[in-house]
Short mmCIF file of C-alpha atoms and ligand atoms in Angstrom, two decimals:
data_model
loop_
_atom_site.label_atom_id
_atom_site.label_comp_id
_atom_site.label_asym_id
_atom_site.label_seq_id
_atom_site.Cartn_x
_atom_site.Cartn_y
_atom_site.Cartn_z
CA UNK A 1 -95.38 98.96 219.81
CA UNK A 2 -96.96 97.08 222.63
CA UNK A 3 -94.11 97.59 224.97
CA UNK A 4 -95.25 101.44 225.19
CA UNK A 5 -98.79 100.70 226.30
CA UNK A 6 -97.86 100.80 229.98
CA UNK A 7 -96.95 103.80 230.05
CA UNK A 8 -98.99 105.11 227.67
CA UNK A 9 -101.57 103.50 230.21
CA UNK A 10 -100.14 105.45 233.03
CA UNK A 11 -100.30 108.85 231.02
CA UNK A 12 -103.98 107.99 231.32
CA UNK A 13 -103.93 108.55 226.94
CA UNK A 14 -104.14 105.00 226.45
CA UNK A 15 -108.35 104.75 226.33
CA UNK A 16 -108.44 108.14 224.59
CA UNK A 17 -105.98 106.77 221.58
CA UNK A 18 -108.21 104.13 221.24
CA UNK A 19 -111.55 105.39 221.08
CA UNK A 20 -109.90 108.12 218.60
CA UNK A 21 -109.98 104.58 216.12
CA UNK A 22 -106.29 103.93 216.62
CA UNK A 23 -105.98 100.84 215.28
CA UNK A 24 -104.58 97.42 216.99
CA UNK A 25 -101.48 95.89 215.65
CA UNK A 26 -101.08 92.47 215.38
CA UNK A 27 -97.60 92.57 214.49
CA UNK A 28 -95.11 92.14 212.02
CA UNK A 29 -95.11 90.73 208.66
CA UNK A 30 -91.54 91.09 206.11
CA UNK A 31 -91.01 89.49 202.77
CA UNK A 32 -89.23 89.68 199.72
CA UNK A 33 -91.06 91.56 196.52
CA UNK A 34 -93.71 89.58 194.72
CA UNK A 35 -93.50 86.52 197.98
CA UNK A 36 -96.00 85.44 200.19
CA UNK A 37 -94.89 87.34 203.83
CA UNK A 38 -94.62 85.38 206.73
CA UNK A 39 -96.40 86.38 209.76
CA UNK A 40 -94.26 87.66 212.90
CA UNK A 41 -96.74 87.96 215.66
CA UNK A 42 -96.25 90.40 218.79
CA UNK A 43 -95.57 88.48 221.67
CA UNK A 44 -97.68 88.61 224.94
CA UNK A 45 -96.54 89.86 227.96
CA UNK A 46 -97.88 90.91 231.02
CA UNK A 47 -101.24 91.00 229.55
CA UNK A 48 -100.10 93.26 226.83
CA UNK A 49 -99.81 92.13 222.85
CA UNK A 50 -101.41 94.60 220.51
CA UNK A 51 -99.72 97.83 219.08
CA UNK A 52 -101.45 100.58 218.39
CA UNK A 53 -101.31 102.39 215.02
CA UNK A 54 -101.73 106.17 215.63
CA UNK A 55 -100.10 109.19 212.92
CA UNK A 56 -97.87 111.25 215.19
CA UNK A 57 -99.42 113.97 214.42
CA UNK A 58 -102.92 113.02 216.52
CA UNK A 59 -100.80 111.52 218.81
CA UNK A 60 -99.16 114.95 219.87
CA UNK A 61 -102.12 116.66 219.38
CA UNK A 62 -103.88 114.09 222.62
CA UNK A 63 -100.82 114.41 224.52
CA UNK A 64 -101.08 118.42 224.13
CA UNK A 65 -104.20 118.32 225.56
CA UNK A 66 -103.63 116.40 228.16
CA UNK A 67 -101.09 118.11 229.17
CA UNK A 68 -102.55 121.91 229.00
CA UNK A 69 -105.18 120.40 231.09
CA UNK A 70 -103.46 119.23 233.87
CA UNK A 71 -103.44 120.91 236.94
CA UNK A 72 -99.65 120.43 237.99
CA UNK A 73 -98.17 121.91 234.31
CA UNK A 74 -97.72 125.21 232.99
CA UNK A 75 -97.74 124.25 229.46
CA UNK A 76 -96.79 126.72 226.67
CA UNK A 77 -97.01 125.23 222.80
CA UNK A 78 -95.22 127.06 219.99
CA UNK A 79 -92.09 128.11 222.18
CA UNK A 80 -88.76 127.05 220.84
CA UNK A 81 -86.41 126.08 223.54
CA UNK A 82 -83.26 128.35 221.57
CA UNK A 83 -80.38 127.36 224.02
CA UNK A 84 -79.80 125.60 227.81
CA UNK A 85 -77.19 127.71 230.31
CA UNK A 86 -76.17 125.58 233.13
CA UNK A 87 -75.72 128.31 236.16
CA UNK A 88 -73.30 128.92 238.58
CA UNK A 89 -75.51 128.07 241.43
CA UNK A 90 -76.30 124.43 240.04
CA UNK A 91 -79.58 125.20 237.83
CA UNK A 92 -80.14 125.36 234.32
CA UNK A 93 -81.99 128.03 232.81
CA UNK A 94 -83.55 127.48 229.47
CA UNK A 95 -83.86 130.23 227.03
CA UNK A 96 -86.72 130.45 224.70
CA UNK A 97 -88.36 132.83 222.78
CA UNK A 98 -90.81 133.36 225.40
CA UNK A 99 -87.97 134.33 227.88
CA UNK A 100 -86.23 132.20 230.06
CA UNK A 101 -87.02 128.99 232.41
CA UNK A 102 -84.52 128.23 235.22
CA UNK A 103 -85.04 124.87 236.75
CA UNK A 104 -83.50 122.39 239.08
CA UNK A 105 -83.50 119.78 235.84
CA UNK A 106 -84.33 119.97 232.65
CA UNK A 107 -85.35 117.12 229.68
CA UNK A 108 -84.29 117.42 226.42
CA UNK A 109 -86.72 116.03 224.00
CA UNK A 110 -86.35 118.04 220.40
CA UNK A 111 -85.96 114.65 218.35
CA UNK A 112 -83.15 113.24 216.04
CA UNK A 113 -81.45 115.97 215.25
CA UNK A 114 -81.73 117.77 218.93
CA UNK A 115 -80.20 121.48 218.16
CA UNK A 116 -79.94 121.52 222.15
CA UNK A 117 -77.57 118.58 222.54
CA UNK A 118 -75.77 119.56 219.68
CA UNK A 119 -75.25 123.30 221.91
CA UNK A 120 -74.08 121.13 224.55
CA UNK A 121 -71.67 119.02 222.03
CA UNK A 122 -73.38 115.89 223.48
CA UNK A 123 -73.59 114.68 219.71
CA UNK A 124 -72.43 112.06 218.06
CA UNK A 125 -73.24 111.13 214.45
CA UNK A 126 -74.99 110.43 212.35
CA UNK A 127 -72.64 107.47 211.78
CA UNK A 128 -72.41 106.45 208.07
CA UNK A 129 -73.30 103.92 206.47
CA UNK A 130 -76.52 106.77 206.29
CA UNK A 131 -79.87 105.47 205.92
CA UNK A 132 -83.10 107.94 205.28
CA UNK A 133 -86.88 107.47 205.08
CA UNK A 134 -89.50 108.84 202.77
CA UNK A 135 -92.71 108.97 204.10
CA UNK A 136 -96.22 110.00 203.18
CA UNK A 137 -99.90 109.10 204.15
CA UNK A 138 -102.35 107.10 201.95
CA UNK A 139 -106.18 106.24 202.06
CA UNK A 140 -107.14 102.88 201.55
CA UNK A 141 -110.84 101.37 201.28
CA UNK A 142 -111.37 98.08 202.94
CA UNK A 143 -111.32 96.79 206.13
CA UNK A 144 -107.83 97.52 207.95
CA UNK A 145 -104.66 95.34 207.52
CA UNK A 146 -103.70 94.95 211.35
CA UNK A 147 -99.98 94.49 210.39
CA UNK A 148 -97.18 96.25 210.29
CA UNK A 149 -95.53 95.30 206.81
CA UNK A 150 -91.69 95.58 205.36
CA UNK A 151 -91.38 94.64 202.51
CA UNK A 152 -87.32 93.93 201.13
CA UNK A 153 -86.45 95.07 197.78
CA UNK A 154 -83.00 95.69 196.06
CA UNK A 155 -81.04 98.02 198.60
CA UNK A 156 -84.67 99.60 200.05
CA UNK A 157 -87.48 98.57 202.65
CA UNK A 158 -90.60 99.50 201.97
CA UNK A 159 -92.47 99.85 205.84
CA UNK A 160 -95.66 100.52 206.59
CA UNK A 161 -98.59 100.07 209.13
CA UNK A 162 -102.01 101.45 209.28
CA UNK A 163 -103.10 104.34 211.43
CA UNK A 164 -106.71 105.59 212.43
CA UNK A 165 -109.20 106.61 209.55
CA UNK A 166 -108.52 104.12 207.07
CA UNK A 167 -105.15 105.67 206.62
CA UNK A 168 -101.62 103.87 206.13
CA UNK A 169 -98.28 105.34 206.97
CA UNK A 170 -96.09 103.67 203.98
CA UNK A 171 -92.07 104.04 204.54
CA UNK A 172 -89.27 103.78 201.96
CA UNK A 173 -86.37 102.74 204.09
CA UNK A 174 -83.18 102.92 202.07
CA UNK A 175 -79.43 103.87 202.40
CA UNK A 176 -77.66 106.90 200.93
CA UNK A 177 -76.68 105.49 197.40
CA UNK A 178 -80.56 104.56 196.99
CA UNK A 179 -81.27 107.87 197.90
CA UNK A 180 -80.09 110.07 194.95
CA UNK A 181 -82.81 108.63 192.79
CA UNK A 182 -85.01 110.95 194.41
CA UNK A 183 -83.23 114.38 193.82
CA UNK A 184 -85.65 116.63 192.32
CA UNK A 185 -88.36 114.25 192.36
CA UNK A 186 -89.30 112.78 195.63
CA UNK A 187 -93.34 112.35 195.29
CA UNK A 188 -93.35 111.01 192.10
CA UNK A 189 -90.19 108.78 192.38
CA UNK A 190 -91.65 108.06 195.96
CA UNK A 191 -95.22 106.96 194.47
CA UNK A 192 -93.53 105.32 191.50
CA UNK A 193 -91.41 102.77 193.94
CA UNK A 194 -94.30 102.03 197.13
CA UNK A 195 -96.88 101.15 194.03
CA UNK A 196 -94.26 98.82 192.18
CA UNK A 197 -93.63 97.22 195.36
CA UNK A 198 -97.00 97.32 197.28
CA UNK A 199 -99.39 97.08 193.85
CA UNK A 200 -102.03 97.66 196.51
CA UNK A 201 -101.33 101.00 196.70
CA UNK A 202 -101.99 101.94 192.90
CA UNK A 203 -106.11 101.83 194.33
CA UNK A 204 -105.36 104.58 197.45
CA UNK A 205 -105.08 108.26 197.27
CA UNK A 206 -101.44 109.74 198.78
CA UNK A 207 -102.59 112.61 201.12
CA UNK A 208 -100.40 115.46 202.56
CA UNK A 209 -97.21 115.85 201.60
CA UNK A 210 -94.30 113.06 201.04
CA UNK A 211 -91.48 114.03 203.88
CA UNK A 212 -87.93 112.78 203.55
CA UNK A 213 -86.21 112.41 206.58
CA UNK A 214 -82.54 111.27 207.61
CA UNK A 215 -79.75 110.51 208.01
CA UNK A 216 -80.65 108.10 210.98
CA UNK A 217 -78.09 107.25 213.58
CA UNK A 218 -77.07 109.90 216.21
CA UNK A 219 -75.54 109.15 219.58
CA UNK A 220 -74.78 111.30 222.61
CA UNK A 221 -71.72 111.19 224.31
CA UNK A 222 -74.00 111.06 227.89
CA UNK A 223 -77.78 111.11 228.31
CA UNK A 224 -77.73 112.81 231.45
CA UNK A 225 -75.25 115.03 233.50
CA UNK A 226 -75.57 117.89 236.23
CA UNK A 227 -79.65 118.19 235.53
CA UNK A 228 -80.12 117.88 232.09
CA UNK A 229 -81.11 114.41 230.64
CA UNK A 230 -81.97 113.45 227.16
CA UNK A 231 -85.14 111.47 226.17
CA UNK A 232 -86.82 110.25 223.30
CA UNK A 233 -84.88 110.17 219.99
CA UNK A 234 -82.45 112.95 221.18
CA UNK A 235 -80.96 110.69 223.57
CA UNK A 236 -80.30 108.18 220.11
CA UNK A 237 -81.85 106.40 217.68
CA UNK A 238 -80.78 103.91 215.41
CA UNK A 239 -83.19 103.17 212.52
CA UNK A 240 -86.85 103.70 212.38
CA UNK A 241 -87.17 99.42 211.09
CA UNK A 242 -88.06 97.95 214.53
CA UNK A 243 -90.81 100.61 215.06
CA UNK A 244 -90.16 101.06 219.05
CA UNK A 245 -89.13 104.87 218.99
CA UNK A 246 -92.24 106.13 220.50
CA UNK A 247 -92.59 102.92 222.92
CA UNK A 248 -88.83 103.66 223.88
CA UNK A 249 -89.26 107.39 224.36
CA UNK A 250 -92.25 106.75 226.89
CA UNK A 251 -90.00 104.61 229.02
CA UNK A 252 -87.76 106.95 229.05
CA UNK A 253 -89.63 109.50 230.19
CA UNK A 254 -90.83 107.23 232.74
CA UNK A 255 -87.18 106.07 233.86
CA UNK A 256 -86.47 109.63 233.77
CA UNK A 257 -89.26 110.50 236.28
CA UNK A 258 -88.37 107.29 238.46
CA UNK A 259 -84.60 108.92 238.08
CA UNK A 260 -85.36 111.98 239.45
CA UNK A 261 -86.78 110.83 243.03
CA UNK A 262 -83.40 109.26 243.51
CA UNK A 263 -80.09 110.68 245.71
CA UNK A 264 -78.07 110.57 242.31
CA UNK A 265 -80.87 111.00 239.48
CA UNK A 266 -78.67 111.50 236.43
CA UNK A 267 -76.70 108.33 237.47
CA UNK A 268 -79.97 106.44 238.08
CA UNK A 269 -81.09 107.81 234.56
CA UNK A 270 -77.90 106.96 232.64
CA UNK A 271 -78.29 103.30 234.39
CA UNK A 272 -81.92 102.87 233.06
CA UNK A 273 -81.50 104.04 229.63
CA UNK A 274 -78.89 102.12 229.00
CA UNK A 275 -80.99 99.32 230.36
CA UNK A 276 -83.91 100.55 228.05
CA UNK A 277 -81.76 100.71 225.16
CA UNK A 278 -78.80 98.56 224.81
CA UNK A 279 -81.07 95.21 223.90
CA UNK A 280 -83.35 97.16 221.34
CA UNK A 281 -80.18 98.54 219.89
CA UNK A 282 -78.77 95.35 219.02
CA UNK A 283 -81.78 94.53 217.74
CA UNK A 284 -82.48 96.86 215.42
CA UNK A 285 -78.30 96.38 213.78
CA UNK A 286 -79.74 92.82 213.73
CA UNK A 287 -82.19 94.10 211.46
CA UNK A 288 -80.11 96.36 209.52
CA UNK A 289 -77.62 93.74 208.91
CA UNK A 290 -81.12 91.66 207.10
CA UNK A 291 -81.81 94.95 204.96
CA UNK A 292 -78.10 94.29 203.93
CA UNK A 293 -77.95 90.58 203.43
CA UNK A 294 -80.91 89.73 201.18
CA UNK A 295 -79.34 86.30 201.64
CA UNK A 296 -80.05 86.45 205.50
CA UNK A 297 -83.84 87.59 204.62
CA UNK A 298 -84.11 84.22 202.55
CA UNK A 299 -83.22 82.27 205.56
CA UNK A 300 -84.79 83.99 208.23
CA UNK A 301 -87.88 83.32 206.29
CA UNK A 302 -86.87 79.64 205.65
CA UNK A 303 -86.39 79.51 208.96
CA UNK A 304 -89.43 80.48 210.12
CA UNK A 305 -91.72 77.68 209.28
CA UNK A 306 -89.62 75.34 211.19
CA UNK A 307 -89.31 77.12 213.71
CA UNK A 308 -92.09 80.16 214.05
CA UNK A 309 -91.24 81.30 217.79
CA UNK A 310 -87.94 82.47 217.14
CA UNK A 311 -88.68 86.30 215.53
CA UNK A 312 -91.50 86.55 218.07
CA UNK A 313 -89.01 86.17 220.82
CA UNK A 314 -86.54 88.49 219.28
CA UNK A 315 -88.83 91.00 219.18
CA UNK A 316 -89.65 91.00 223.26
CA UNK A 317 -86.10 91.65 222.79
CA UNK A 318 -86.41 94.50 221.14
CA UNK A 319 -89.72 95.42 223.27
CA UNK A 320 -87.27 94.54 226.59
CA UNK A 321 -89.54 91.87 227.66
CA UNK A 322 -86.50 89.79 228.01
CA UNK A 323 -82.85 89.30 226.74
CA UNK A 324 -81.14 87.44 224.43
CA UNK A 325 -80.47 83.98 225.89
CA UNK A 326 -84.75 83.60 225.85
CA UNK A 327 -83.38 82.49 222.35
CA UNK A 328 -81.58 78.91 222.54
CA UNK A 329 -78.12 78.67 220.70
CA UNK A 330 -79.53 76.18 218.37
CA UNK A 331 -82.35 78.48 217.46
CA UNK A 332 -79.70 81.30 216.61
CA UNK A 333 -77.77 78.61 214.38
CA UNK A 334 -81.39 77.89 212.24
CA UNK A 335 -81.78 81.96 212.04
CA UNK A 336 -78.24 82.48 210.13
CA UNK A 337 -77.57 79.32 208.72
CA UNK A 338 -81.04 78.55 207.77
CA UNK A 339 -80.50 74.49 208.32
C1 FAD B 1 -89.87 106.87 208.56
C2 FAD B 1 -90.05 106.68 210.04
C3 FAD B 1 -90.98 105.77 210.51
C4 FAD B 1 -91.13 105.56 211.87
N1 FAD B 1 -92.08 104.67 212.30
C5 FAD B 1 -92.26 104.49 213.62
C6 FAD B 1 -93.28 103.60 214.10
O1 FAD B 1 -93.99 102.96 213.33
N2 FAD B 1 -93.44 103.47 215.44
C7 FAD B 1 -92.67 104.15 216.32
O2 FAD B 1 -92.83 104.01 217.53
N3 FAD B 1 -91.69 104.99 215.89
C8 FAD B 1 -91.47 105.17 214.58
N4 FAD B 1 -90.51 106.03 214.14
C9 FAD B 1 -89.63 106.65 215.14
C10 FAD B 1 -90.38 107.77 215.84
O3 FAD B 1 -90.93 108.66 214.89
C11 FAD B 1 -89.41 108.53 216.75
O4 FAD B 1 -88.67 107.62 217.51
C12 FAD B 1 -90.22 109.43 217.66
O5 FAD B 1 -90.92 110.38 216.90
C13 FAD B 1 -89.29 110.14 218.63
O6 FAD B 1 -90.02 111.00 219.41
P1 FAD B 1 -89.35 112.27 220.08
O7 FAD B 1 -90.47 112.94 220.83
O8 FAD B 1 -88.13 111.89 220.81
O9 FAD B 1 -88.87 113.20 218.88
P2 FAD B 1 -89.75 113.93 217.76
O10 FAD B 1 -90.91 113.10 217.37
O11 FAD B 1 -88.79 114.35 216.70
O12 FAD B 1 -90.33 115.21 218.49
C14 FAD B 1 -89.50 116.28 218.88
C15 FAD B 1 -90.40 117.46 219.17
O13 FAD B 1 -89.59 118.53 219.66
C16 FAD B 1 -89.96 119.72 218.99
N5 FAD B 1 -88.77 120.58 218.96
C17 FAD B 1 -87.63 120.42 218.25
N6 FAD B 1 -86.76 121.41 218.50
C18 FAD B 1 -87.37 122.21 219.42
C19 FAD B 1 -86.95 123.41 220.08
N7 FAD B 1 -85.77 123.94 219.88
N8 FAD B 1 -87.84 123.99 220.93
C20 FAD B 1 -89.05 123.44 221.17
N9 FAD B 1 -89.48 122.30 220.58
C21 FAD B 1 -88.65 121.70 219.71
C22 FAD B 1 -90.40 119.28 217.60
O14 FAD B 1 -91.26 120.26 217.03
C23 FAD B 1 -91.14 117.99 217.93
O15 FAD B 1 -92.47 118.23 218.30
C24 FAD B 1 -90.33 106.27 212.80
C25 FAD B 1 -89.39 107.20 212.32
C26 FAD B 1 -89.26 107.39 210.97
C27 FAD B 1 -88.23 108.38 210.50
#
């Protein structure tokens, strides 16, 4: 999302992800099955309004490099992190399969499930109702579709964007009772659904492997305390819908690094994720309540023609461009009433 350019910027990856063919985002477009989608765009700020699309896998890959290349980092790949010890004398030490790491602080960053906070019974979830994704990769000929699609059908999103290569990361967003229809065939059942809805799709080759992944919501009970903060997904994540989790993570890590030159870091880190994250949240349970209210979908995209500024400014909520009086009482009134 363009709210993680910045930083991405400051990283200096943000010229290499692009002349890698990342492609730019224009932003979002969501519609019902078989219905012309309206158009959401991103909106500008501070000079910044395109996404990037970019499979995580390259991503890592550029940020791997950069890293093992830089002169301030010992950086070791393939070492699990197996368990975090906070010491008597006021460090941690980390214990991995390489031996162990004792350090002043330490960031957690091993995703959704995090098998570190869970050691530290920082936990909490995943809170029902459970949704999951299935994802896979497809090819598509043609010149690239700059935006970043859902798609609503009965009980299920289909979500999908293009990434570099001609390549399309295609979603099926769906909650638990949805999800049984896949037992014991996920590709097929998977390939079956994304071609019904996205007929496009029947002319591109699937490549790699179709991935399910869920359930979606964990929480921590803190994000940071005595040297050890979370970041990135293992701090919490709601749902994967408003597309920000790798925007959010890199402001984190960049609140986190602000956080640490301060006299109380992990209370200067609490205070700035919550800032990072509290807007976006509600955002994104705005969204889920549309994936459950195919009524609400109907007049959000009634709405829209009326009144086409409205989603762009709730997403620069989401990005945390700004918060949620930027949107004017009567606009929320159009959004849910659709009159
Ligand atoms: C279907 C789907 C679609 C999505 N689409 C988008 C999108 O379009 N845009 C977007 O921004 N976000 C999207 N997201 C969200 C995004 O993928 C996550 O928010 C993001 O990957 C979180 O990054 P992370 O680094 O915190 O965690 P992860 O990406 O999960 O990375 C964690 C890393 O830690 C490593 N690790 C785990 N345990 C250990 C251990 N014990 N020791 C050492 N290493 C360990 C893992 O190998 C992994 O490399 C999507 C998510 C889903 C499920």
């Amino acid at each position: 999302m363009p709210s993680g350019r910045p930083a991405l910027r400051e990283l200096g990856l943000e010229d290499a992800v692009v002349s890698r063919g990342a492609p730019p985002l224009n932003g979002l477009q969501f519609g019902r099955v078989d219905e012309p989608p309206i158009a959401v765009p991103f909106p500008g700020h501070q000079g910044e309004q395109a996404g990037l699309g970019i499979r995580r896998l390259s991503f890592d890959a550029q940020m791997t490099e950069a890293l093992a290349h830089h002169s301030g980092i010992q950086f070791r790949s393939h070492t699990e992190a197996r368990d975090v010890r906070r010491d008597a004398d006021g460090m941690t030490t980390v214990i991995t399969d390489a031996g162990e790491v004792r350090s002043r602080f330490v960031a957690v960053a091993d995703g959704l499930r995090s098998a570190l906070r869970h050691r530290l019974g920082w936990t909490v979830g995943p809170r029902p109702p459970h949704r999951y994704g299935i994802v896979a990769h497809w090819m598509m000929d043609g010149p690239v579709d700059p935006w970043v699609r859902i798609t609503f059908d009965r009980g299920l999103e289909v979500y999908e964007g293009p990434v570099a290569g001609n390549q399309r990361m295609v979603a099926l967003l769906c909650y638990q009772d949805r999800m049984r229809e896949f037992g014991g065939q996920l590709e097929s059942r998977y390939r079956e659904i994304a071609q019904a809805i996205r007929p496009g799709l029947r002319q591109a080759e699937l490549i790699g492997s179709v991935s399910a992944v869920g359930p979606f919501w964990y929480g921590a009970t803190t994000v940071a305390d005595r040297g050890i903060f979370l970041v990135g997904d293992a701090a919490g994540f709601t749902d994967p819908i408003t597309a920000e989790g790798i925007a959010t993570g890199l402001r984190q890590a960049r609140a986190l690094s602000d956080a640490l030159t301060s006299p109380n870091p992990e209370r200067a880190y609490r205070h700035a994720h919550r800032q990072l994250t509290n807007d976006p949240y509600r955002v994104a349970a705005l969204f889920l309540r549309l994936t459950r209210t195919p009524a609400l979908v109907d007049r959000a995209i009634r709405n829209h023609g009326r009144s086409p500024q409205t989603l762009s400014k709730l997403l620069g909520i989401g990005f945390g461009y700004w918060g949620f009086n930027r949107i004017t009482p009567r606009e929320w009134i159009r959004m849910f009433t659709g009159r």
